Amino acid sequence: MMKIYRTVDKQLTRGSTIEDGSWICMTAPSPEEVREVAATLDIEPADLQAALDPEESARVSLEDGYTVIIVDVPVPVPDKGEGVYTTIPLGILLTQQTVTTVCAVDTPVLTDFTALRVRDFSTKKKMRFIYQILYRAATMYQLELRLIDRRRQEIEKNLAGSSTRDSDLIELHALESTLVYFATSLRANSTVLDRLTRYKRLEQYPDDMELLDDVIVEIRQAIEMTSIYRDDIKGTRELFSAVLDNRLNNTMKWLASVTLIMAVPTVISGLYGMNVNLAGMPFSQNPFAFGIVCGLILAICVGVAWILHKKHML
């Protein structure tokens, strides 16, 4: 799908033809749309299609007559629950007259512009528009990182329950994998920003440079948040392991204590069940022998249980 936008009298309008100052927003474009835009703007179709490859890495390249900027943006993984994300490329192609964005999905990074939620946005201020896109991507990373940490805290609270669900452990692993993707993508995006500051070919204005500095700060903050939250998840995972080991130890200790107590009546009843002369068995001639033996067994079992309880084994 391809949409063409243009700022006219500070209002974002939808158009049907590509003009100077236009923003061509391409979301999962068809091959025909790629060829049309490539022919109109005189750019290579492969540069437009590069952002559709999920394995494409973030980069900046100066081509003949245009600039290709590819950054990674976060997207949720379907059917994986809250806080599970991956990253996909977002392509930005800058010519002398237009800005073209290409992405495989409809990302909120761009929908914020079409919904007019970005201040001082104009398709004619091309470099400022690009920095605003990068700024929205950086703040989106921070928002998702806070959601990830909130979900981690909810999983950690489940440890207070009597049982730990396998789904919590699986989800914790998914959150940790998300942070690995974020860390890799944020470092690559930071490298792109560093290169943008050095390229003299891109026309830079003082206000644009201030915005670029803000983007760099937000990216670095997102990288720091990712590192902190990875450590938090690592600590939560170790806590899970420690709690599970402790519960297993307590269960084994309880079972061993119960086995020891149950061994008392087993041994005594086994002795009385042996094929020996009754004259040699205690209480064999007493009419209340069964009750006496049962009482002794009960007393011994209670004594053993009390000893085990004092030793914190029961």
JSON list of C-alpha atoms in Angstrom, two decimals, residues 152-161 163-164 168-169 172 176 230-248:
[
{"chain": "A", "resi": 152, "resn": "ARG", "atom": "CA", "xyz": [8.60, -8.86, 34.38]},
{"chain": "A", "resi": 153, "resn": "GLN", "atom": "CA", "xyz": [7.42, -7.48, 37.71]},
{"chain": "A", "resi": 154, "resn": "GLU", "atom": "CA", "xyz": [4.03, -9.18, 37.26]},
{"chain": "A", "resi": 155, "resn": "ILE", "atom": "CA", "xyz": [5.73, -12.51, 36.57]},
{"chain": "A", "resi": 156, "resn": "GLU", "atom": "CA", "xyz": [7.96, -12.03, 39.61]},
{"chain": "A", "resi": 157, "resn": "LYS", "atom": "CA", "xyz": [4.88, -11.55, 41.80]},
{"chain": "A", "resi": 158, "resn": "ASN", "atom": "CA", "xyz": [3.68, -15.02, 40.78]},
{"chain": "A", "resi": 159, "resn": "LEU", "atom": "CA", "xyz": [6.56, -16.43, 42.83]},
{"chain": "A", "resi": 160, "resn": "ALA", "atom": "CA", "xyz": [4.59, -15.57, 45.95]},
{"chain": "A", "resi": 161, "resn": "GLY", "atom": "CA", "xyz": [2.01, -18.20, 44.98]},
{"chain": "A", "resi": 163, "resn": "SER", "atom": "CA", "xyz": [3.12, -22.94, 42.41]},
{"chain": "A", "resi": 164, "resn": "THR", "atom": "CA", "xyz": [5.09, -21.61, 39.47]},
{"chain": "A", "resi": 168, "resn": "ASP", "atom": "CA", "xyz": [5.80, -17.78, 33.36]},
{"chain": "A", "resi": 169, "resn": "LEU", "atom": "CA", "xyz": [9.24, -19.26, 32.71]},
{"chain": "A", "resi": 172, "resn": "LEU", "atom": "CA", "xyz": [10.37, -14.65, 30.96]},
{"chain": "A", "resi": 176, "resn": "GLU", "atom": "CA", "xyz": [14.86, -11.72, 27.66]},
{"chain": "A", "resi": 230, "resn": "ARG", "atom": "CA", "xyz": [18.35, -7.37, 30.99]},
{"chain": "A", "resi": 231, "resn": "ASP", "atom": "CA", "xyz": [20.13, -7.50, 34.33]},
{"chain": "A", "resi": 232, "resn": "ASP", "atom": "CA", "xyz": [16.74, -7.37, 36.09]},
{"chain": "A", "resi": 233, "resn": "ILE", "atom": "CA", "xyz": [15.41, -10.27, 34.04]},
{"chain": "A", "resi": 234, "resn": "LYS", "atom": "CA", "xyz": [18.60, -12.22, 34.68]},
{"chain": "A", "resi": 235, "resn": "GLY", "atom": "CA", "xyz": [18.11, -11.64, 38.40]},
{"chain": "A", "resi": 236, "resn": "THR", "atom": "CA", "xyz": [14.46, -12.72, 38.16]},
{"chain": "A", "resi": 237, "resn": "ARG", "atom": "CA", "xyz": [15.45, -15.87, 36.30]},
{"chain": "A", "resi": 238, "resn": "GLU", "atom": "CA", "xyz": [18.03, -16.70, 38.96]},
{"chain": "A", "resi": 239, "resn": "LEU", "atom": "CA", "xyz": [15.40, -16.03, 41.63]},
{"chain": "A", "resi": 240, "resn": "PHE", "atom": "CA", "xyz": [13.04, -18.45, 39.88]},
{"chain": "A", "resi": 241, "resn": "SER", "atom": "CA", "xyz": [15.77, -21.08, 39.85]},
{"chain": "A", "resi": 242, "resn": "ALA", "atom": "CA", "xyz": [16.58, -20.55, 43.52]},
{"chain": "A", "resi": 243, "resn": "VAL", "atom": "CA", "xyz": [12.92, -20.69, 44.57]},
{"chain": "A", "resi": 244, "resn": "LEU", "atom": "CA", "xyz": [12.28, -23.84, 42.56]},
{"chain": "A", "resi": 245, "resn": "ASP", "atom": "CA", "xyz": [15.37, -25.52, 44.02]},
{"chain": "A", "resi": 246, "resn": "ASN", "atom": "CA", "xyz": [14.31, -24.54, 47.52]},
{"chain": "A", "resi": 247, "resn": "ARG", "atom": "CA", "xyz": [10.79, -25.87, 46.99]},
{"chain": "A", "resi": 248, "resn": "LEU", "atom": "CA", "xyz": [12.20, -29.12, 45.65]}
]
